[in-house]
């Protein structure tokens, strides 16, 4: 997420958020936060649907935060809203982890069932194919012209 979007969520000014981050750079390693390059920002800005240029951030390039950086912001922004947002983010991460875990368990069970039923239905499939081939063989014999003495 970008710094100006997070500033809205945390209900602070973007410059206040950035000052707090700059004062605590040790809490924001590169995998938590990074500054967009001019080319990245230009590319991203072209994707925004904004009617007025005044709604875009000012001349400074924005910071981009990963989910860990977003959670870390609560440690540097000392407000009730920051604490509440941090709690909400942690709850979301827990919910996502549970969904992922449930998905992995379900996927494993489905894979087990597929293996089990492939073995059982392999015999049935072979029997059906045998019967289909037998029917095709008989139908070709019935369509043949009889040869020999009539």
GROMACS .gro file of C-alpha atoms in nm:
model
  150
    1UNK     CA    1   0.000   0.000   0.000
    2UNK     CA    2   0.114   0.354  -0.065
    3UNK     CA    3   0.188   0.604   0.208
    4UNK     CA    4  -0.092   0.847   0.118
    5UNK     CA    5  -0.352   0.566   0.124
    6UNK     CA    6  -0.224   0.447   0.462
    7UNK     CA    7  -0.231   0.803   0.595
    8UNK     CA    8  -0.604   0.810   0.522
    9UNK     CA    9  -0.658   0.475   0.696
   10UNK     CA   10  -0.457   0.579   1.002
   11UNK     CA   11  -0.620   0.924   0.992
   12UNK     CA   12  -0.294   1.121   0.983
   13UNK     CA   13  -0.133   1.346   0.725
   14UNK     CA   14   0.100   1.178   0.477
   15UNK     CA   15   0.391   1.395   0.590
   16UNK     CA   16   0.329   1.291   0.953
   17UNK     CA   17   0.332   0.925   0.855
   18UNK     CA   18   0.652   0.968   0.652
   19UNK     CA   19   0.823   1.162   0.934
   20UNK     CA   20   0.743   0.882   1.179
   21UNK     CA   21   0.883   0.625   0.938
   22UNK     CA   22   1.201   0.827   0.876
   23UNK     CA   23   1.258   0.863   1.251
   24UNK     CA   24   1.232   0.484   1.289
   25UNK     CA   25   1.406   0.348   0.981
   26UNK     CA   26   1.540   0.051   1.178
   27UNK     CA   27   1.180  -0.078   1.206
   28UNK     CA   28   1.127  -0.069   0.829
   29UNK     CA   29   1.374  -0.291   0.640
   30UNK     CA   30   1.344  -0.322   0.261
   31UNK     CA   31   1.102  -0.614   0.283
   32UNK     CA   32   0.866  -0.394   0.492
   33UNK     CA   33   0.883  -0.069   0.293
   34UNK     CA   34   1.053   0.091  -0.006
   35UNK     CA   35   1.039   0.417  -0.198
   36UNK     CA   36   0.901   0.399  -0.551
   37UNK     CA   37   1.131   0.508  -0.832
   38UNK     CA   38   1.022   0.788  -1.064
   39UNK     CA   39   0.951   0.535  -1.342
   40UNK     CA   40   0.746   0.312  -1.111
   41UNK     CA   41   0.548   0.610  -0.985
   42UNK     CA   42   0.487   0.737  -1.340
   43UNK     CA   43   0.364   0.392  -1.445
   44UNK     CA   44   0.139   0.362  -1.141
   45UNK     CA   45   0.006   0.716  -1.175
   46UNK     CA   46  -0.105   0.643  -1.529
   47UNK     CA   47  -0.321   0.363  -1.388
   48UNK     CA   48  -0.505   0.589  -1.141
   49UNK     CA   49  -0.843   0.722  -1.242
   50UNK     CA   50  -0.832   1.069  -1.090
   51UNK     CA   51  -1.006   1.367  -1.238
   52UNK     CA   52  -0.793   1.635  -1.079
   53UNK     CA   53  -0.412   1.639  -1.059
   54UNK     CA   54  -0.451   1.811  -0.722
   55UNK     CA   55  -0.587   1.484  -0.581
   56UNK     CA   56  -0.259   1.311  -0.656
   57UNK     CA   57   0.024   1.325  -0.404
   58UNK     CA   58   0.264   1.615  -0.437
   59UNK     CA   59   0.608   1.604  -0.594
   60UNK     CA   60   0.772   1.360  -0.349
   61UNK     CA   61   0.783   0.997  -0.452
   62UNK     CA   62   0.562   0.782  -0.228
   63UNK     CA   63   0.666   0.499  -0.002
   64UNK     CA   64   0.516   0.157  -0.066
   65UNK     CA   65   0.454  -0.071   0.233
   66UNK     CA   66   0.421  -0.448   0.243
   67UNK     CA   67   0.179  -0.613   0.486
   68UNK     CA   68   0.454  -0.626   0.748
   69UNK     CA   69   0.528  -0.258   0.704
   70UNK     CA   70   0.159  -0.173   0.740
   71UNK     CA   71   0.147  -0.362   1.069
   72UNK     CA   72   0.469  -0.195   1.187
   73UNK     CA   73   0.321   0.152   1.132
   74UNK     CA   74   0.113   0.110   1.448
   75UNK     CA   75   0.439   0.103   1.645
   76UNK     CA   76   0.550   0.441   1.516
   77UNK     CA   77   0.214   0.618   1.494
   78UNK     CA   78   0.099   0.672   1.849
   79UNK     CA   79  -0.276   0.708   1.820
   80UNK     CA   80  -0.587   0.513   1.910
   81UNK     CA   81  -0.670   0.472   1.542
   82UNK     CA   82  -0.324   0.324   1.475
   83UNK     CA   83  -0.370   0.065   1.751
   84UNK     CA   84  -0.720  -0.025   1.629
   85UNK     CA   85  -0.598  -0.058   1.271
   86UNK     CA   86  -0.308  -0.276   1.383
   87UNK     CA   87  -0.545  -0.510   1.568
   88UNK     CA   88  -0.772  -0.528   1.262
   89UNK     CA   89  -0.475  -0.608   1.035
   90UNK     CA   90  -0.353  -0.886   1.264
   91UNK     CA   91  -0.705  -1.035   1.271
   92UNK     CA   92  -0.714  -1.028   0.891
   93UNK     CA   93  -0.376  -1.204   0.872
   94UNK     CA   94  -0.502  -1.474   1.111
   95UNK     CA   95  -0.817  -1.521   0.903
   96UNK     CA   96  -0.615  -1.547   0.581
   97UNK     CA   97  -0.382  -1.803   0.741
   98UNK     CA   98  -0.682  -2.012   0.854
   99UNK     CA   99  -0.839  -2.002   0.507
  100UNK     CA  100  -0.508  -2.107   0.354
  101UNK     CA  101  -0.468  -2.389   0.602
  102UNK     CA  102  -0.824  -2.511   0.540
  103UNK     CA  103  -0.765  -2.493   0.165
  104UNK     CA  104  -0.447  -2.702   0.193
  105UNK     CA  105  -0.627  -2.966   0.404
  106UNK     CA  106  -0.919  -2.981   0.161
  107UNK     CA  107  -0.684  -3.003  -0.136
  108UNK     CA  108  -0.500  -3.293   0.026
  109UNK     CA  109  -0.827  -3.478   0.096
  110UNK     CA  110  -0.948  -3.430  -0.262
  111UNK     CA  111  -0.618  -3.559  -0.397
  112UNK     CA  112  -0.647  -3.869  -0.176
  113UNK     CA  113  -1.001  -3.932  -0.300
  114UNK     CA  114  -0.895  -3.891  -0.662
  115UNK     CA  115  -0.620  -4.149  -0.620
  116UNK     CA  116  -0.854  -4.391  -0.442
  117UNK     CA  117  -1.134  -4.359  -0.696
  118UNK     CA  118  -0.903  -4.374  -0.997
  119UNK     CA  119  -0.803  -4.722  -0.884
  120UNK     CA  120  -1.163  -4.832  -0.830
  121UNK     CA  121  -1.296  -4.679  -1.148
  122UNK     CA  122  -1.006  -4.802  -1.359
  123UNK     CA  123  -1.159  -5.152  -1.359
  124UNK     CA  124  -1.501  -5.012  -1.446
  125UNK     CA  125  -1.355  -4.798  -1.725
  126UNK     CA  126  -1.173  -5.100  -1.869
  127UNK     CA  127  -1.494  -5.306  -1.862
  128UNK     CA  128  -1.690  -5.029  -2.037
  129UNK     CA  129  -1.419  -4.991  -2.301
  130UNK     CA  130  -1.420  -5.369  -2.355
  131UNK     CA  131  -1.798  -5.371  -2.401
  132UNK     CA  132  -1.783  -5.073  -2.638
  133UNK     CA  133  -1.513  -5.239  -2.846
  134UNK     CA  134  -1.712  -5.564  -2.850
  135UNK     CA  135  -2.023  -5.377  -2.975
  136UNK     CA  136  -1.821  -5.203  -3.244
  137UNK     CA  137  -1.671  -5.534  -3.352
  138UNK     CA  138  -2.016  -5.698  -3.375
  139UNK     CA  139  -2.168  -5.405  -3.567
  140UNK     CA  140  -1.890  -5.419  -3.827
  141UNK     CA  141  -1.949  -5.794  -3.868
  142UNK     CA  142  -2.323  -5.740  -3.929
  143UNK     CA  143  -2.263  -5.479  -4.199
  144UNK     CA  144  -2.030  -5.705  -4.400
  145UNK     CA  145  -2.143  -5.867  -4.718
  146UNK     CA  146  -2.152  -6.237  -4.688
  147UNK     CA  147  -1.923  -6.411  -4.923
  148UNK     CA  148  -1.928  -6.762  -5.043
  149UNK     CA  149  -2.195  -6.997  -5.183
  150UNK     CA  150  -2.553  -6.871  -5.153
   0.00000   0.00000   0.00000
